[in-house]
Amino acid sequence: GSMRWLAQYVELISIRNISEAQQKPFIEKVDQILEITSHENYDSKNIPDEQKILEQEIDDMVFDLYGLSEEERAIIRKLSKN
C-alpha cells in the first residue's frame, strides 16, 4: 500500500531543532549508508547487513532524541515493517 501525507497532519509533527554537534552522528551514519549504496554492484533488493545496522542505529538515535519508551519504539518498529 501507500501512504498519503496531508499537510494538515504533517504540520502537526514535532521536528526537533538540534545543534550541529548533535547532528554530526546522524550525518556520519548517513554518509556511511551513502557510501554503501553508491557502489556500482549495490542491489537495493538485497540490502547489506551493514546498511541495516546503520539504519537501525539512526532509528534508535531518533527515538532517543524524542524520548520514546521501549513500548513506543516497538509500535513504530512493528508499523514500519508493513
mmCIF file of N, CA, C and O in Angstrom:
data_model
loop_
_atom_site.group_PDB
_atom_site.id
_atom_site.type_symbol
_atom_site.label_atom_id
_atom_site.label_comp_id
_atom_site.label_asym_id
_atom_site.label_seq_id
_atom_site.Cartn_x
_atom_site.Cartn_y
_atom_site.Cartn_z
ATOM 1 N N GLY A 1 0.812 -1.181 0.000
ATOM 2 C CA GLY A 1 0.000 0.000 0.000
ATOM 3 C C GLY A 1 0.857 1.247 0.000
ATOM 4 O O GLY A 1 2.075 1.204 0.039
ATOM 5 N N SER A 2 0.194 2.341 -0.033
ATOM 6 C CA SER A 2 0.896 3.622 0.004
ATOM 7 C C SER A 2 0.288 4.490 1.092
ATOM 8 O O SER A 2 -0.779 4.212 1.605
ATOM 9 N N MET A 3 1.005 5.540 1.425
ATOM 10 C CA MET A 3 0.569 6.440 2.475
ATOM 11 C C MET A 3 0.448 7.847 1.902
ATOM 12 O O MET A 3 1.313 8.282 1.158
ATOM 13 N N ARG A 4 -0.618 8.518 2.238
ATOM 14 C CA ARG A 4 -0.796 9.905 1.808
ATOM 15 C C ARG A 4 -0.355 10.825 2.936
ATOM 16 O O ARG A 4 -0.690 10.614 4.089
ATOM 17 N N TRP A 5 0.409 11.841 2.586
ATOM 18 C CA TRP A 5 0.886 12.814 3.557
ATOM 19 C C TRP A 5 0.087 14.098 3.363
ATOM 20 O O TRP A 5 0.388 14.886 2.475
ATOM 21 N N LEU A 6 -0.942 14.309 4.176
ATOM 22 C CA LEU A 6 -1.762 15.502 4.087
ATOM 23 C C LEU A 6 -1.136 16.606 4.933
ATOM 24 O O LEU A 6 -0.762 16.383 6.087
ATOM 25 N N ALA A 7 -1.053 17.789 4.345
ATOM 26 C CA ALA A 7 -0.394 18.915 5.014
ATOM 27 C C ALA A 7 -0.958 19.169 6.402
ATOM 28 O O ALA A 7 -0.203 19.445 7.342
ATOM 29 N N GLN A 8 -2.254 19.058 6.563
ATOM 30 C CA GLN A 8 -2.857 19.353 7.863
ATOM 31 C C GLN A 8 -2.363 18.418 8.961
ATOM 32 O O GLN A 8 -2.353 18.779 10.129
ATOM 33 N N TYR A 9 -1.932 17.216 8.580
ATOM 34 C CA TYR A 9 -1.411 16.279 9.566
ATOM 35 C C TYR A 9 0.108 16.375 9.696
ATOM 36 O O TYR A 9 0.643 16.273 10.796
ATOM 37 N N VAL A 10 0.774 16.564 8.588
ATOM 38 C CA VAL A 10 2.233 16.681 8.610
ATOM 39 C C VAL A 10 2.653 17.891 9.438
ATOM 40 O O VAL A 10 3.637 17.843 10.168
ATOM 41 N N GLU A 11 1.882 18.959 9.354
ATOM 42 C CA GLU A 11 2.208 20.171 10.114
ATOM 43 C C GLU A 11 2.167 19.939 11.621
ATOM 44 O O GLU A 11 2.768 20.692 12.380
ATOM 45 N N LEU A 12 1.492 18.900 12.065
ATOM 46 C CA LEU A 12 1.394 18.595 13.492
ATOM 47 C C LEU A 12 2.609 17.837 14.021
ATOM 48 O O LEU A 12 2.785 17.701 15.226
ATOM 49 N N ILE A 13 3.455 17.340 13.126
ATOM 50 C CA ILE A 13 4.625 16.566 13.535
ATOM 51 C C ILE A 13 5.657 17.496 14.157
ATOM 52 O O ILE A 13 6.040 18.508 13.576
ATOM 53 N N SER A 14 6.094 17.156 15.338
ATOM 54 C CA SER A 14 7.096 17.947 16.043
ATOM 55 C C SER A 14 8.485 17.635 15.482
ATOM 56 O O SER A 14 8.915 16.482 15.506
ATOM 57 N N ILE A 15 9.153 18.638 14.972
ATOM 58 C CA ILE A 15 10.509 18.471 14.457
ATOM 59 C C ILE A 15 11.467 19.134 15.443
ATOM 60 O O ILE A 15 11.357 20.327 15.731
ATOM 61 N N ARG A 16 12.398 18.359 15.951
ATOM 62 C CA ARG A 16 13.359 18.874 16.926
ATOM 63 C C ARG A 16 14.444 19.693 16.233
ATOM 64 O O ARG A 16 14.971 19.288 15.209
ATOM 65 N N ASN A 17 14.744 20.831 16.805
ATOM 66 C CA ASN A 17 15.897 21.613 16.359
ATOM 67 C C ASN A 17 17.077 21.180 17.216
ATOM 68 O O ASN A 17 17.015 21.266 18.440
ATOM 69 N N ILE A 18 18.121 20.699 16.546
ATOM 70 C CA ILE A 18 19.293 20.258 17.295
ATOM 71 C C ILE A 18 20.523 20.979 16.753
ATOM 72 O O ILE A 18 20.552 21.423 15.608
ATOM 73 N N SER A 19 21.524 21.066 17.597
ATOM 74 C CA SER A 19 22.752 21.765 17.237
ATOM 75 C C SER A 19 23.525 20.993 16.171
ATOM 76 O O SER A 19 23.282 19.803 15.945
ATOM 77 N N GLU A 20 24.491 21.659 15.564
ATOM 78 C CA GLU A 20 25.343 20.989 14.579
ATOM 79 C C GLU A 20 26.094 19.824 15.219
ATOM 80 O O GLU A 20 26.281 18.783 14.596
ATOM 81 N N ALA A 21 26.505 19.997 16.462
ATOM 82 C CA ALA A 21 27.214 18.918 17.164
ATOM 83 C C ALA A 21 26.300 17.706 17.344
ATOM 84 O O ALA A 21 26.745 16.561 17.209
ATOM 85 N N GLN A 22 25.029 17.952 17.624
ATOM 86 C CA GLN A 22 24.075 16.852 17.780
ATOM 87 C C GLN A 22 23.750 16.210 16.428
ATOM 88 O O GLN A 22 23.417 15.033 16.363
ATOM 89 N N GLN A 23 23.835 16.982 15.362
ATOM 90 C CA GLN A 23 23.557 16.470 14.021
ATOM 91 C C GLN A 23 24.687 15.582 13.496
ATOM 92 O O GLN A 23 24.453 14.684 12.684
ATOM 93 N N LYS A 24 25.889 15.824 13.975
ATOM 94 C CA LYS A 24 27.071 15.151 13.431
ATOM 95 C C LYS A 24 26.965 13.622 13.407
ATOM 96 O O LYS A 24 27.262 13.009 12.381
ATOM 97 N N PRO A 25 26.537 12.957 14.496
ATOM 98 C CA PRO A 25 26.436 11.491 14.441
ATOM 99 C C PRO A 25 25.440 11.001 13.378
ATOM 100 O O PRO A 25 25.662 9.976 12.737
ATOM 101 N N PHE A 26 24.362 11.747 13.180
ATOM 102 C CA PHE A 26 23.390 11.397 12.144
ATOM 103 C C PHE A 26 24.037 11.499 10.763
ATOM 104 O O PHE A 26 23.902 10.593 9.927
ATOM 105 N N ILE A 27 24.729 12.598 10.552
ATOM 106 C CA ILE A 27 25.381 12.848 9.256
ATOM 107 C C ILE A 27 26.411 11.769 8.964
ATOM 108 O O ILE A 27 26.497 11.261 7.842
ATOM 109 N N GLU A 28 27.187 11.394 9.967
ATOM 110 C CA GLU A 28 28.213 10.370 9.781
ATOM 111 C C GLU A 28 27.594 9.029 9.362
ATOM 112 O O GLU A 28 28.089 8.358 8.460
ATOM 113 N N LYS A 29 26.490 8.655 10.004
ATOM 114 C CA LYS A 29 25.846 7.386 9.658
ATOM 115 C C LYS A 29 25.216 7.441 8.271
ATOM 116 O O LYS A 29 25.305 6.478 7.504
ATOM 117 N N VAL A 30 24.603 8.558 7.934
ATOM 118 C CA VAL A 30 24.027 8.708 6.593
ATOM 119 C C VAL A 30 25.129 8.663 5.547
ATOM 120 O O VAL A 30 24.972 8.021 4.497
ATOM 121 N N ASP A 31 26.248 9.307 5.815
ATOM 122 C CA ASP A 31 27.381 9.252 4.876
ATOM 123 C C ASP A 31 27.856 7.811 4.671
ATOM 124 O O ASP A 31 28.191 7.415 3.552
ATOM 125 N N GLN A 32 27.876 7.025 5.744
ATOM 126 C CA GLN A 32 28.279 5.620 5.633
ATOM 127 C C GLN A 32 27.278 4.846 4.767
ATOM 128 O O GLN A 32 27.675 4.012 3.948
ATOM 129 N N ILE A 33 25.994 5.121 4.943
ATOM 130 C CA ILE A 33 24.973 4.462 4.120
ATOM 131 C C ILE A 33 25.126 4.875 2.663
ATOM 132 O O ILE A 33 25.044 4.032 1.760
ATOM 133 N N LEU A 34 25.372 6.162 2.420
ATOM 134 C CA LEU A 34 25.558 6.631 1.045
ATOM 135 C C LEU A 34 26.765 5.969 0.391
ATOM 136 O O LEU A 34 26.744 5.657 -0.801
ATOM 137 N N GLU A 35 27.801 5.740 1.179
ATOM 138 C CA GLU A 35 28.986 5.059 0.648
ATOM 139 C C GLU A 35 28.635 3.619 0.232
ATOM 140 O O GLU A 35 29.037 3.157 -0.834
ATOM 141 N N ILE A 36 27.857 2.950 1.058
ATOM 142 C CA ILE A 36 27.441 1.578 0.750
ATOM 143 C C ILE A 36 26.578 1.551 -0.511
ATOM 144 O O ILE A 36 26.788 0.722 -1.399
ATOM 145 N N THR A 37 25.617 2.453 -0.582
ATOM 146 C CA THR A 37 24.652 2.427 -1.688
ATOM 147 C C THR A 37 25.211 2.972 -2.993
ATOM 148 O O THR A 37 24.592 2.810 -4.038
ATOM 149 N N SER A 38 26.356 3.610 -2.946
ATOM 150 C CA SER A 38 26.921 4.195 -4.168
ATOM 151 C C SER A 38 27.787 3.211 -4.958
ATOM 152 O O SER A 38 28.202 3.517 -6.073
ATOM 153 N N HIS A 39 28.056 2.043 -4.386
ATOM 154 C CA HIS A 39 28.850 1.051 -5.120
ATOM 155 C C HIS A 39 28.088 0.596 -6.355
ATOM 156 O O HIS A 39 26.874 0.413 -6.318
ATOM 157 N N GLU A 40 28.798 0.387 -7.446
ATOM 158 C CA GLU A 40 28.148 0.021 -8.699
ATOM 159 C C GLU A 40 27.447 -1.329 -8.630
ATOM 160 O O GLU A 40 26.499 -1.566 -9.363
ATOM 161 N N ASN A 41 27.857 -2.202 -7.733
ATOM 162 C CA ASN A 41 27.216 -3.514 -7.612
ATOM 163 C C ASN A 41 26.162 -3.558 -6.501
ATOM 164 O O ASN A 41 25.702 -4.629 -6.121
ATOM 165 N N TYR A 42 25.759 -2.395 -6.005
ATOM 166 C CA TYR A 42 24.750 -2.324 -4.944
ATOM 167 C C TYR A 42 23.406 -2.824 -5.466
ATOM 168 O O TYR A 42 22.957 -2.434 -6.540
ATOM 169 N N ASP A 43 22.769 -3.689 -4.684
ATOM 170 C CA ASP A 43 21.466 -4.251 -5.047
ATOM 171 C C ASP A 43 20.457 -3.861 -3.965
ATOM 172 O O ASP A 43 20.495 -4.392 -2.852
ATOM 173 N N SER A 44 19.555 -2.945 -4.297
ATOM 174 C CA SER A 44 18.590 -2.449 -3.312
ATOM 175 C C SER A 44 17.589 -3.528 -2.879
ATOM 176 O O SER A 44 16.893 -3.353 -1.882
ATOM 177 N N LYS A 45 17.534 -4.620 -3.607
ATOM 178 C CA LYS A 45 16.646 -5.718 -3.223
ATOM 179 C C LYS A 45 17.333 -6.677 -2.244
ATOM 180 O O LYS A 45 16.692 -7.561 -1.686
ATOM 181 N N ASN A 46 18.627 -6.500 -2.074
ATOM 182 C CA ASN A 46 19.412 -7.334 -1.166
ATOM 183 C C ASN A 46 20.297 -6.416 -0.323
ATOM 184 O O ASN A 46 21.504 -6.336 -0.514
ATOM 185 N N ILE A 47 19.668 -5.717 0.625
ATOM 186 C CA ILE A 47 20.358 -4.702 1.424
ATOM 187 C C ILE A 47 21.388 -5.368 2.333
ATOM 188 O O ILE A 47 21.072 -6.309 3.063
ATOM 189 N N PRO A 48 22.624 -4.873 2.299
ATOM 190 C CA PRO A 48 23.689 -5.449 3.143
ATOM 191 C C PRO A 48 23.393 -5.265 4.635
ATOM 192 O O PRO A 48 22.778 -4.279 5.044
ATOM 193 N N ASP A 49 23.846 -6.232 5.426
ATOM 194 C CA ASP A 49 23.642 -6.166 6.878
ATOM 195 C C ASP A 49 24.205 -4.885 7.472
ATOM 196 O O ASP A 49 23.604 -4.296 8.375
ATOM 197 N N GLU A 50 25.360 -4.449 6.974
ATOM 198 C CA GLU A 50 25.972 -3.217 7.497
ATOM 199 C C GLU A 50 25.027 -2.031 7.346
ATOM 200 O O GLU A 50 24.896 -1.207 8.249
ATOM 201 N N GLN A 51 24.347 -1.947 6.216
ATOM 202 C CA GLN A 51 23.389 -0.860 5.993
ATOM 203 C C GLN A 51 22.198 -0.988 6.937
ATOM 204 O O GLN A 51 21.755 0.011 7.514
ATOM 205 N N LYS A 52 21.702 -2.191 7.115
ATOM 206 C CA LYS A 52 20.570 -2.409 8.025
ATOM 207 C C LYS A 52 20.930 -1.982 9.445
ATOM 208 O O LYS A 52 20.124 -1.366 10.144
ATOM 209 N N ILE A 53 22.142 -2.307 9.866
ATOM 210 C CA ILE A 53 22.603 -1.932 11.208
ATOM 211 C C ILE A 53 22.667 -0.410 11.345
ATOM 212 O O ILE A 53 22.209 0.151 12.339
ATOM 213 N N LEU A 54 23.238 0.251 10.345
ATOM 214 C CA LEU A 54 23.330 1.711 10.386
ATOM 215 C C LEU A 54 21.937 2.348 10.426
ATOM 216 O O LEU A 54 21.703 3.304 11.175
ATOM 217 N N GLU A 55 21.013 1.823 9.644
ATOM 218 C CA GLU A 55 19.650 2.353 9.640
ATOM 219 C C GLU A 55 18.985 2.168 11.003
ATOM 220 O O GLU A 55 18.303 3.067 11.493
ATOM 221 N N GLN A 56 19.215 1.019 11.634
ATOM 222 C CA GLN A 56 18.666 0.773 12.966
ATOM 223 C C GLN A 56 19.289 1.723 13.995
ATOM 224 O O GLN A 56 18.605 2.222 14.880
ATOM 225 N N GLU A 57 20.582 1.986 13.860
ATOM 226 C CA GLU A 57 21.243 2.922 14.765
ATOM 227 C C GLU A 57 20.653 4.327 14.612
ATOM 228 O O GLU A 57 20.446 5.029 15.612
ATOM 229 N N ILE A 58 20.365 4.734 13.382
ATOM 230 C CA ILE A 58 19.736 6.045 13.163
ATOM 231 C C ILE A 58 18.347 6.060 13.791
ATOM 232 O O ILE A 58 17.969 7.032 14.459
ATOM 233 N N ASP A 59 17.583 4.991 13.580
ATOM 234 C CA ASP A 59 16.252 4.907 14.203
ATOM 235 C C ASP A 59 16.366 5.075 15.719
ATOM 236 O O ASP A 59 15.617 5.845 16.326
ATOM 237 N N ASP A 60 17.304 4.359 16.336
ATOM 238 C CA ASP A 60 17.480 4.443 17.787
ATOM 239 C C ASP A 60 17.877 5.849 18.222
ATOM 240 O O ASP A 60 17.416 6.338 19.260
ATOM 241 N N MET A 61 18.710 6.512 17.434
ATOM 242 C CA MET A 61 19.114 7.882 17.759
ATOM 243 C C MET A 61 17.914 8.824 17.705
ATOM 244 O O MET A 61 17.778 9.719 18.552
ATOM 245 N N VAL A 62 17.039 8.629 16.729
ATOM 246 C CA VAL A 62 15.826 9.459 16.627
ATOM 247 C C VAL A 62 14.898 9.160 17.801
ATOM 248 O O VAL A 62 14.345 10.081 18.412
ATOM 249 N N PHE A 63 14.738 7.880 18.126
ATOM 250 C CA PHE A 63 13.902 7.521 19.273
ATOM 251 C C PHE A 63 14.425 8.179 20.544
ATOM 252 O O PHE A 63 13.649 8.685 21.355
ATOM 253 N N ASP A 64 15.750 8.169 20.725
ATOM 254 C CA ASP A 64 16.357 8.813 21.894
ATOM 255 C C ASP A 64 16.092 10.316 21.878
ATOM 256 O O ASP A 64 15.778 10.901 22.912
ATOM 257 N N LEU A 65 16.217 10.912 20.696
ATOM 258 C CA LEU A 65 16.016 12.353 20.550
ATOM 259 C C LEU A 65 14.617 12.761 21.015
ATOM 260 O O LEU A 65 14.433 13.801 21.634
ATOM 261 N N TYR A 66 13.640 11.912 20.737
ATOM 262 C CA TYR A 66 12.255 12.206 21.105
ATOM 263 C C TYR A 66 11.848 11.579 22.435
ATOM 264 O O TYR A 66 10.699 11.717 22.860
ATOM 265 N N GLY A 67 12.774 10.880 23.091
ATOM 266 C CA GLY A 67 12.496 10.319 24.404
ATOM 267 C C GLY A 67 11.431 9.234 24.394
ATOM 268 O O GLY A 67 10.638 9.135 25.333
ATOM 269 N N LEU A 68 11.414 8.412 23.345
ATOM 270 C CA LEU A 68 10.397 7.373 23.243
ATOM 271 C C LEU A 68 10.693 6.194 24.170
ATOM 272 O O LEU A 68 11.842 5.804 24.345
ATOM 273 N N SER A 69 9.631 5.656 24.723
ATOM 274 C CA SER A 69 9.757 4.470 25.589
ATOM 275 C C SER A 69 9.967 3.238 24.719
ATOM 276 O O SER A 69 9.771 3.272 23.506
ATOM 277 N N GLU A 70 10.344 2.131 25.366
ATOM 278 C CA GLU A 70 10.525 0.876 24.632
ATOM 279 C C GLU A 70 9.214 0.445 23.980
ATOM 280 O O GLU A 70 9.211 -0.095 22.881
ATOM 281 N N GLU A 71 8.104 0.674 24.663
ATOM 282 C CA GLU A 71 6.791 0.315 24.107
ATOM 283 C C GLU A 71 6.504 1.129 22.839
ATOM 284 O O GLU A 71 6.046 0.574 21.829
ATOM 285 N N GLU A 72 6.779 2.426 22.876
ATOM 286 C CA GLU A 72 6.568 3.279 21.706
ATOM 287 C C GLU A 72 7.487 2.864 20.554
ATOM 288 O O GLU A 72 7.072 2.831 19.393
ATOM 289 N N ARG A 73 8.725 2.537 20.891
ATOM 290 C CA ARG A 73 9.679 2.091 19.873
ATOM 291 C C ARG A 73 9.189 0.809 19.204
ATOM 292 O O ARG A 73 9.279 0.658 17.989
ATOM 293 N N ALA A 74 8.670 -0.116 20.013
ATOM 294 C CA ALA A 74 8.188 -1.389 19.478
ATOM 295 C C ALA A 74 7.007 -1.169 18.532
ATOM 296 O O ALA A 74 6.924 -1.822 17.479
ATOM 297 N N ILE A 75 6.129 -0.248 18.873
ATOM 298 C CA ILE A 75 4.989 0.062 17.996
ATOM 299 C C ILE A 75 5.477 0.598 16.661
ATOM 300 O O ILE A 75 5.027 0.156 15.606
ATOM 301 N N ILE A 76 6.408 1.526 16.703
ATOM 302 C CA ILE A 76 6.922 2.121 15.475
ATOM 303 C C ILE A 76 7.643 1.067 14.635
ATOM 304 O O ILE A 76 7.466 1.004 13.412
ATOM 305 N N ARG A 77 8.450 0.242 15.268
ATOM 306 C CA ARG A 77 9.159 -0.820 14.528
ATOM 307 C C ARG A 77 8.175 -1.759 13.849
ATOM 308 O O ARG A 77 8.374 -2.157 12.703
ATOM 309 N N LYS A 78 7.117 -2.115 14.583
ATOM 310 C CA LYS A 78 6.114 -3.013 14.010
ATOM 311 C C LYS A 78 5.414 -2.359 12.825
ATOM 312 O O LYS A 78 5.252 -2.994 11.788
ATOM 313 N N LEU A 79 5.035 -1.104 12.955
ATOM 314 C CA LEU A 79 4.343 -0.410 11.874
ATOM 315 C C LEU A 79 5.250 -0.174 10.665
ATOM 316 O O LEU A 79 4.778 -0.178 9.533
ATOM 317 N N SER A 80 6.545 0.022 10.907
ATOM 318 C CA SER A 80 7.456 0.310 9.796
ATOM 319 C C SER A 80 7.778 -0.934 8.980
ATOM 320 O O SER A 80 8.299 -0.822 7.872
ATOM 321 N N LYS A 81 7.475 -2.116 9.490
ATOM 322 C CA LYS A 81 7.713 -3.354 8.744
ATOM 323 C C LYS A 81 6.611 -3.611 7.718
ATOM 324 O O LYS A 81 6.767 -4.426 6.846
ATOM 325 N N ASN A 82 5.493 -2.912 7.840
ATOM 326 C CA ASN A 82 4.373 -3.104 6.907
ATOM 327 C C ASN A 82 4.571 -2.340 5.634
ATOM 328 O O ASN A 82 5.200 -1.426 5.457
#
